[in-house]
């Protein structure tokens, strides 16, 4: 079992976990098994970002058709090539942000990763913006990042990012994960969250909707009306307020996703 403190220390040997690559290795096999089991489909290929020493890769292989992993650190890449001997496992030495995903266009895939914390948002947005058939994304992130993605209306963490993600996906907190299951131990707790697609993608429509949502949150402390005045005429703003029966004093963070969609319809179609 790779997710074991003795194995991790032994295989690392002289090497140190690299902070610049966000290396915190999983050392609890029960947690790893649970993550992999929920993330995979035996009929699907799983893409793993940052396999590290292979703790998660080993379990992903148990529940997937095959695993394609992308690792930025040559030391990890060399260790994996020595230690995981399985024809269903392929590791590529590459920064995932540079990976060309077009070769996966014709198949249903799953994504699973204990994400390097320094690059969580760009990696997730690379996946959200791709036109791949990804039936589930399961990732370990810092607890506070998970809270932001899941934030309900009117909460402190609720912002344009939460709305955009919740428009595209059903976001589920799979489990909270304490610091103690990693080596070295990070400073903060983590959580595993999953994203399951909930709409048929329409990239052109989404671009307009997301820009509209972002503009509504531009000045978070100001009212919605004040934000709208920066980019809409008086007549359209009045129409928004009357169609949605909004109070003059309403702020963007008090509005639900459905209300943003309705407002955007008024802007676009006048109804
Ligand atoms: N999967 C292993 C585990 O759970 O024990 C390691 C997870 S560790 C949090 C993150 C891993 O991502 C490290 O192995 C790190 O080298 C790798 N990594 C960091 N940035 C990356 C990037 N841009 N592309 C691919 N891998 C990256």
CSV table of C-alpha atoms and ligand atoms in Angstrom, one decimal:
chain,number,residue,atom,x,y,z
A,1,UNK,CA,0.0,0.0,0.0
A,2,UNK,CA,1.5,3.3,-1.0
A,3,UNK,CA,-0.7,5.5,1.3
A,4,UNK,CA,1.4,4.5,4.3
A,5,UNK,CA,3.8,6.7,6.3
A,6,UNK,CA,6.6,4.1,6.4
A,7,UNK,CA,6.4,3.5,2.6
A,8,UNK,CA,6.3,7.2,1.9
A,9,UNK,CA,9.3,8.0,4.0
A,10,UNK,CA,11.2,5.1,2.6
A,11,UNK,CA,10.5,5.8,-1.1
A,12,UNK,CA,11.2,9.5,-0.6
A,13,UNK,CA,14.6,8.6,0.9
A,14,UNK,CA,16.9,11.7,0.6
A,15,UNK,CA,14.2,13.6,-1.2
A,16,UNK,CA,12.1,16.2,0.6
A,17,UNK,CA,8.4,17.0,-0.3
A,18,UNK,CA,8.5,20.1,-2.5
A,19,UNK,CA,6.5,23.0,-1.2
A,20,UNK,CA,6.7,24.8,-4.5
A,21,UNK,CA,4.7,21.9,-6.1
A,22,UNK,CA,2.2,21.7,-3.2
A,23,UNK,CA,3.4,18.2,-2.2
A,24,UNK,CA,1.4,16.7,0.7
A,25,UNK,CA,1.2,13.0,0.3
A,26,UNK,CA,-1.8,10.9,1.4
A,27,UNK,CA,-0.9,8.4,4.1
A,28,UNK,CA,-4.3,7.0,5.1
A,29,UNK,CA,-5.4,4.1,2.9
A,30,UNK,CA,-9.1,4.1,4.1
A,31,UNK,CA,-9.5,7.8,3.1
A,32,UNK,CA,-7.8,7.1,-0.3
A,33,UNK,CA,-9.9,4.1,-1.0
A,34,UNK,CA,-13.1,6.0,-0.2
A,35,UNK,CA,-12.1,8.9,-2.5
A,36,UNK,CA,-11.3,6.6,-5.4
A,37,UNK,CA,-14.4,4.5,-5.0
A,38,UNK,CA,-16.6,7.5,-5.2
A,39,UNK,CA,-14.7,9.1,-8.1
A,40,UNK,CA,-14.3,6.3,-10.6
A,41,UNK,CA,-16.4,4.3,-13.0
A,42,UNK,CA,-15.1,0.9,-14.0
A,43,UNK,CA,-16.0,1.6,-17.6
A,44,UNK,CA,-14.2,5.0,-17.7
A,45,UNK,CA,-10.7,6.3,-18.0
A,46,UNK,CA,-9.7,8.4,-15.0
A,47,UNK,CA,-7.3,11.4,-15.4
A,48,UNK,CA,-5.3,12.1,-12.3
A,49,UNK,CA,-3.5,15.5,-11.8
A,50,UNK,CA,-0.3,15.2,-9.7
A,51,UNK,CA,0.0,11.5,-8.8
A,52,UNK,CA,3.0,12.2,-6.6
A,53,UNK,CA,4.2,8.9,-5.1
A,54,UNK,CA,1.0,7.1,-6.4
A,55,UNK,CA,-1.1,6.7,-3.3
A,56,UNK,CA,-4.3,7.7,-5.1
A,57,UNK,CA,-3.2,6.3,-8.5
A,58,UNK,CA,-3.0,2.8,-7.0
A,59,UNK,CA,-6.6,3.0,-5.8
A,60,UNK,CA,-7.9,4.7,-8.9
A,61,UNK,CA,-6.6,1.8,-10.9
A,62,UNK,CA,-8.7,-0.6,-8.7
A,63,UNK,CA,-11.9,1.2,-9.7
A,64,UNK,CA,-11.2,2.5,-13.3
A,65,UNK,CA,-10.8,1.2,-16.8
A,66,UNK,CA,-7.3,2.9,-16.9
A,67,UNK,CA,-5.5,5.9,-15.4
A,68,UNK,CA,-3.7,8.7,-17.2
A,69,UNK,CA,-1.7,10.8,-14.8
A,70,UNK,CA,0.1,14.1,-15.3
A,71,UNK,CA,3.0,15.0,-12.9
A,72,UNK,CA,5.1,18.1,-13.0
A,73,UNK,CA,8.0,16.8,-10.8
A,74,UNK,CA,10.6,14.6,-12.4
A,75,UNK,CA,11.5,13.0,-9.1
A,76,UNK,CA,7.9,11.8,-8.7
A,77,UNK,CA,7.8,10.7,-12.3
A,78,UNK,CA,10.9,8.6,-11.9
A,79,UNK,CA,9.6,7.0,-8.7
A,80,UNK,CA,6.3,6.2,-10.3
A,81,UNK,CA,7.9,4.5,-13.3
A,82,UNK,CA,9.9,2.3,-10.9
A,83,UNK,CA,7.1,1.5,-8.5
A,84,UNK,CA,3.8,1.2,-10.4
A,85,UNK,CA,4.0,-1.5,-13.0
A,86,UNK,CA,0.6,-1.8,-14.6
A,87,UNK,CA,-0.2,-1.5,-18.3
A,88,UNK,CA,-3.5,0.4,-17.4
A,89,UNK,CA,-1.4,3.2,-15.8
A,90,UNK,CA,0.3,5.9,-17.8
A,91,UNK,CA,2.2,8.8,-16.3
A,92,UNK,CA,3.3,11.8,-18.3
A,93,UNK,CA,5.9,14.3,-17.1
A,94,UNK,CA,4.1,17.6,-17.7
A,95,UNK,CA,2.5,20.6,-16.1
A,96,UNK,CA,-1.2,19.8,-16.4
A,97,UNK,CA,-1.9,23.5,-17.3
A,98,UNK,CA,0.0,22.8,-20.5
A,99,UNK,CA,-1.7,19.4,-21.3
A,100,UNK,CA,-3.5,19.2,-24.5
A,101,UNK,CA,-6.8,17.5,-23.6
A,102,UNK,CA,-8.1,17.2,-27.1
A,103,UNK,CA,-7.1,13.5,-27.4
A,104,UNK,CA,-9.8,12.7,-24.8
A,105,UNK,CA,-12.6,14.3,-26.8
A,106,UNK,CA,-14.3,11.1,-27.9
A,107,UNK,CA,-14.7,9.3,-24.6
A,108,UNK,CA,-16.4,9.7,-21.2
A,109,UNK,CA,-13.8,10.4,-18.6
A,110,UNK,CA,-13.5,10.9,-14.9
A,111,UNK,CA,-11.1,13.3,-13.1
A,112,UNK,CA,-9.7,12.7,-9.7
A,113,UNK,CA,-6.9,14.5,-7.9
A,114,UNK,CA,-5.5,15.5,-4.6
A,115,UNK,CA,-4.9,19.0,-6.1
A,116,UNK,CA,-1.7,21.0,-5.5
A,117,UNK,CA,-3.2,23.9,-3.5
A,118,UNK,CA,-1.2,26.6,-5.2
A,119,UNK,CA,-2.8,25.9,-8.6
A,120,UNK,CA,-6.3,24.7,-7.6
A,121,UNK,CA,-8.4,27.3,-9.3
A,122,UNK,CA,-6.6,27.4,-12.7
A,123,UNK,CA,-6.6,23.6,-12.9
A,124,UNK,CA,-10.3,23.5,-12.1
A,125,UNK,CA,-11.2,26.2,-14.6
A,126,UNK,CA,-9.1,24.4,-17.3
A,127,UNK,CA,-11.5,21.5,-16.7
A,128,UNK,CA,-14.7,23.6,-16.5
A,129,UNK,CA,-13.8,25.4,-19.7
A,130,UNK,CA,-13.0,22.2,-21.7
A,131,UNK,CA,-15.5,20.6,-24.0
A,132,UNK,CA,-14.7,17.1,-22.8
A,133,UNK,CA,-17.3,14.6,-21.7
A,134,UNK,CA,-16.3,14.6,-18.0
A,135,UNK,CA,-19.0,12.8,-16.1
A,136,UNK,CA,-17.5,13.6,-12.6
A,137,UNK,CA,-14.7,15.6,-11.2
A,138,UNK,CA,-13.6,14.6,-7.7
A,139,UNK,CA,-10.9,16.7,-6.0
A,140,UNK,CA,-9.2,17.3,-2.7
A,141,UNK,CA,-8.9,21.0,-2.0
A,142,UNK,CA,-8.4,23.3,1.1
A,143,UNK,CA,-11.5,23.4,3.2
A,144,UNK,CA,-12.0,27.1,2.6
A,145,UNK,CA,-11.9,26.6,-1.2
A,146,UNK,CA,-14.6,23.9,-0.9
A,147,UNK,CA,-16.7,26.3,1.1
A,148,UNK,CA,-16.5,29.0,-1.6
A,149,UNK,CA,-17.6,26.6,-4.3
A,150,UNK,CA,-20.5,25.3,-2.2
A,151,UNK,CA,-21.5,28.7,-0.7
A,152,UNK,CA,-25.3,29.2,-0.5
A,153,UNK,CA,-27.0,32.5,-1.3
A,154,UNK,CA,-26.5,35.3,1.3
A,155,UNK,CA,-23.4,33.7,2.9
A,156,UNK,CA,-20.1,35.4,3.2
A,157,UNK,CA,-18.4,33.1,0.7
A,158,UNK,CA,-21.1,33.5,-2.0
A,159,UNK,CA,-19.7,35.3,-5.0
A,160,UNK,CA,-19.5,35.2,-8.8
A,161,UNK,CA,-17.3,32.1,-8.7
A,162,UNK,CA,-19.8,30.1,-6.6
A,163,UNK,CA,-22.6,31.1,-8.9
A,164,UNK,CA,-20.7,30.2,-12.1
A,165,UNK,CA,-19.7,26.8,-10.7
A,166,UNK,CA,-23.2,26.1,-9.4
A,167,UNK,CA,-24.7,26.9,-12.8
A,168,UNK,CA,-22.5,24.3,-14.4
A,169,UNK,CA,-22.4,21.6,-11.8
A,170,UNK,CA,-24.1,19.9,-8.9
A,171,UNK,CA,-21.4,20.5,-6.3
A,172,UNK,CA,-21.2,18.0,-3.4
A,173,UNK,CA,-19.1,17.9,-0.3
A,174,UNK,CA,-17.9,14.2,-0.3
A,175,UNK,CA,-16.0,14.4,3.0
A,176,UNK,CA,-14.0,16.6,5.3
A,177,UNK,CA,-10.4,15.5,5.6
A,178,UNK,CA,-8.2,16.3,8.7
A,179,UNK,CA,-4.6,17.4,8.4
A,180,UNK,CA,-3.3,14.2,9.9
A,181,UNK,CA,-3.9,12.1,6.8
A,182,UNK,CA,-1.1,13.9,4.9
A,183,UNK,CA,2.7,13.8,5.0
A,184,UNK,CA,4.0,16.5,5.5
A,185,UNK,CA,1.0,17.9,7.4
A,186,UNK,CA,-0.5,21.0,5.8
A,187,UNK,CA,-1.5,24.0,8.0
A,188,UNK,CA,-5.2,23.8,7.1
A,189,UNK,CA,-7.9,21.1,6.9
A,190,UNK,CA,-9.0,19.9,3.5
A,191,UNK,CA,-12.2,18.6,1.9
A,192,UNK,CA,-13.1,16.3,-1.0
A,193,UNK,CA,-15.7,17.9,-3.3
A,194,UNK,CA,-17.2,16.6,-6.5
A,195,UNK,CA,-18.7,18.3,-9.5
A,196,UNK,CA,-21.3,16.5,-11.7
A,197,UNK,CA,-22.5,18.3,-14.8
A,198,UNK,CA,-26.0,19.5,-14.7
A,199,UNK,CA,-26.5,21.3,-18.1
A,200,UNK,CA,-25.9,20.8,-21.8
A,201,UNK,CA,-23.1,23.2,-22.4
A,202,UNK,CA,-23.6,26.4,-24.5
A,203,UNK,CA,-20.3,28.2,-24.3
A,204,UNK,CA,-21.4,31.3,-26.1
A,205,UNK,CA,-24.5,31.8,-23.8
A,206,UNK,CA,-22.4,31.0,-20.7
A,207,UNK,CA,-19.8,33.6,-21.6
A,208,UNK,CA,-22.4,36.3,-21.6
A,209,UNK,CA,-24.1,35.1,-18.5
A,210,UNK,CA,-20.9,34.7,-16.5
A,211,UNK,CA,-19.7,38.2,-17.5
A,212,UNK,CA,-23.0,39.6,-16.4
A,213,UNK,CA,-22.8,37.8,-13.0
A,214,UNK,CA,-19.2,39.1,-12.5
A,215,UNK,CA,-20.3,42.7,-13.3
A,216,UNK,CA,-23.1,42.4,-10.7
A,217,UNK,CA,-20.5,41.6,-8.0
A,218,UNK,CA,-17.9,44.1,-9.2
A,219,UNK,CA,-18.6,46.4,-6.2
A,220,UNK,CA,-19.7,43.9,-3.6
A,221,UNK,CA,-20.5,46.4,-0.9
A,222,UNK,CA,-22.7,48.5,-3.2
A,223,UNK,CA,-26.3,47.7,-4.2
A,224,UNK,CA,-27.1,45.8,-7.3
A,225,UNK,CA,-28.6,48.9,-8.8
A,226,UNK,CA,-25.3,50.7,-8.3
A,227,UNK,CA,-23.4,47.9,-10.0
A,228,UNK,CA,-25.9,47.7,-12.9
A,229,UNK,CA,-25.6,51.5,-13.6
A,230,UNK,CA,-22.0,50.9,-14.7
A,231,UNK,CA,-23.0,49.0,-17.8
A,232,UNK,CA,-26.8,49.1,-18.3
A,233,UNK,CA,-29.2,52.0,-19.3
A,234,UNK,CA,-31.9,53.2,-16.8
A,235,UNK,CA,-34.8,51.6,-18.7
A,236,UNK,CA,-33.2,48.1,-18.7
A,237,UNK,CA,-32.5,48.4,-15.0
A,238,UNK,CA,-36.1,49.5,-14.2
A,239,UNK,CA,-37.3,46.5,-16.3
A,240,UNK,CA,-35.1,44.1,-14.3
A,241,UNK,CA,-36.3,45.5,-11.0
A,242,UNK,CA,-40.0,45.3,-12.0
A,243,UNK,CA,-39.8,41.9,-13.7
A,244,UNK,CA,-38.1,40.3,-10.7
A,245,UNK,CA,-40.0,42.4,-8.1
A,246,UNK,CA,-36.7,43.4,-6.5
A,247,UNK,CA,-36.2,45.8,-3.6
A,248,UNK,CA,-34.2,49.0,-4.4
A,249,UNK,CA,-31.7,48.1,-1.7
A,250,UNK,CA,-31.0,44.5,-2.9
A,251,UNK,CA,-27.3,43.4,-3.2
A,252,UNK,CA,-26.0,40.8,-5.6
A,253,UNK,CA,-25.2,38.3,-2.8
A,254,UNK,CA,-28.9,38.2,-1.9
A,255,UNK,CA,-29.9,36.8,-5.3
A,256,UNK,CA,-30.2,33.2,-6.3
A,257,UNK,CA,-28.8,31.6,-9.4
A,258,UNK,CA,-32.3,31.5,-11.0
A,259,UNK,CA,-32.7,35.2,-10.4
A,260,UNK,CA,-29.4,36.0,-12.1
A,261,UNK,CA,-30.6,33.9,-15.1
A,262,UNK,CA,-33.9,35.8,-15.2
A,263,UNK,CA,-32.1,39.1,-15.0
A,264,UNK,CA,-29.8,38.1,-17.8
A,265,UNK,CA,-32.9,37.2,-19.9
A,266,UNK,CA,-34.3,40.7,-19.4
A,267,UNK,CA,-30.9,42.2,-20.5
A,268,UNK,CA,-30.8,40.0,-23.6
A,269,UNK,CA,-34.3,39.6,-24.7
A,270,UNK,CA,-36.1,42.4,-22.8
A,271,UNK,CA,-38.4,39.9,-21.0
B,1,LIG,N1,-1.6,12.3,-5.5
B,1,LIG,C1,-0.5,12.4,-4.4
B,1,LIG,C2,-1.2,12.0,-3.1
B,1,LIG,O1,-2.4,12.2,-3.0
B,1,LIG,O2,-0.4,11.6,-2.2
B,1,LIG,C3,0.2,13.7,-4.4
B,1,LIG,C4,-0.7,14.9,-4.2
B,1,LIG,S1,0.2,16.4,-3.9
B,1,LIG,C5,-1.0,17.4,-3.0
B,1,LIG,C6,0.1,17.3,-5.5
B,1,LIG,C7,0.9,16.7,-6.6
B,1,LIG,O3,0.7,17.4,-7.8
B,1,LIG,C8,2.4,16.6,-6.4
B,1,LIG,O4,2.9,15.4,-6.7
B,1,LIG,C9,3.0,17.7,-7.3
B,1,LIG,O5,4.3,17.5,-7.7
B,1,LIG,C10,2.0,17.7,-8.4
B,1,LIG,N2,1.9,18.9,-9.2
B,1,LIG,C11,2.0,20.2,-8.7
B,1,LIG,N3,1.7,21.1,-9.7
B,1,LIG,C12,1.4,20.4,-10.8
B,1,LIG,C13,1.0,20.7,-12.1
B,1,LIG,N4,0.9,22.0,-12.5
B,1,LIG,N5,0.8,19.7,-13.0
B,1,LIG,C14,0.9,18.4,-12.7
B,1,LIG,N6,1.2,18.0,-11.4
B,1,LIG,C15,1.5,19.0,-10.5
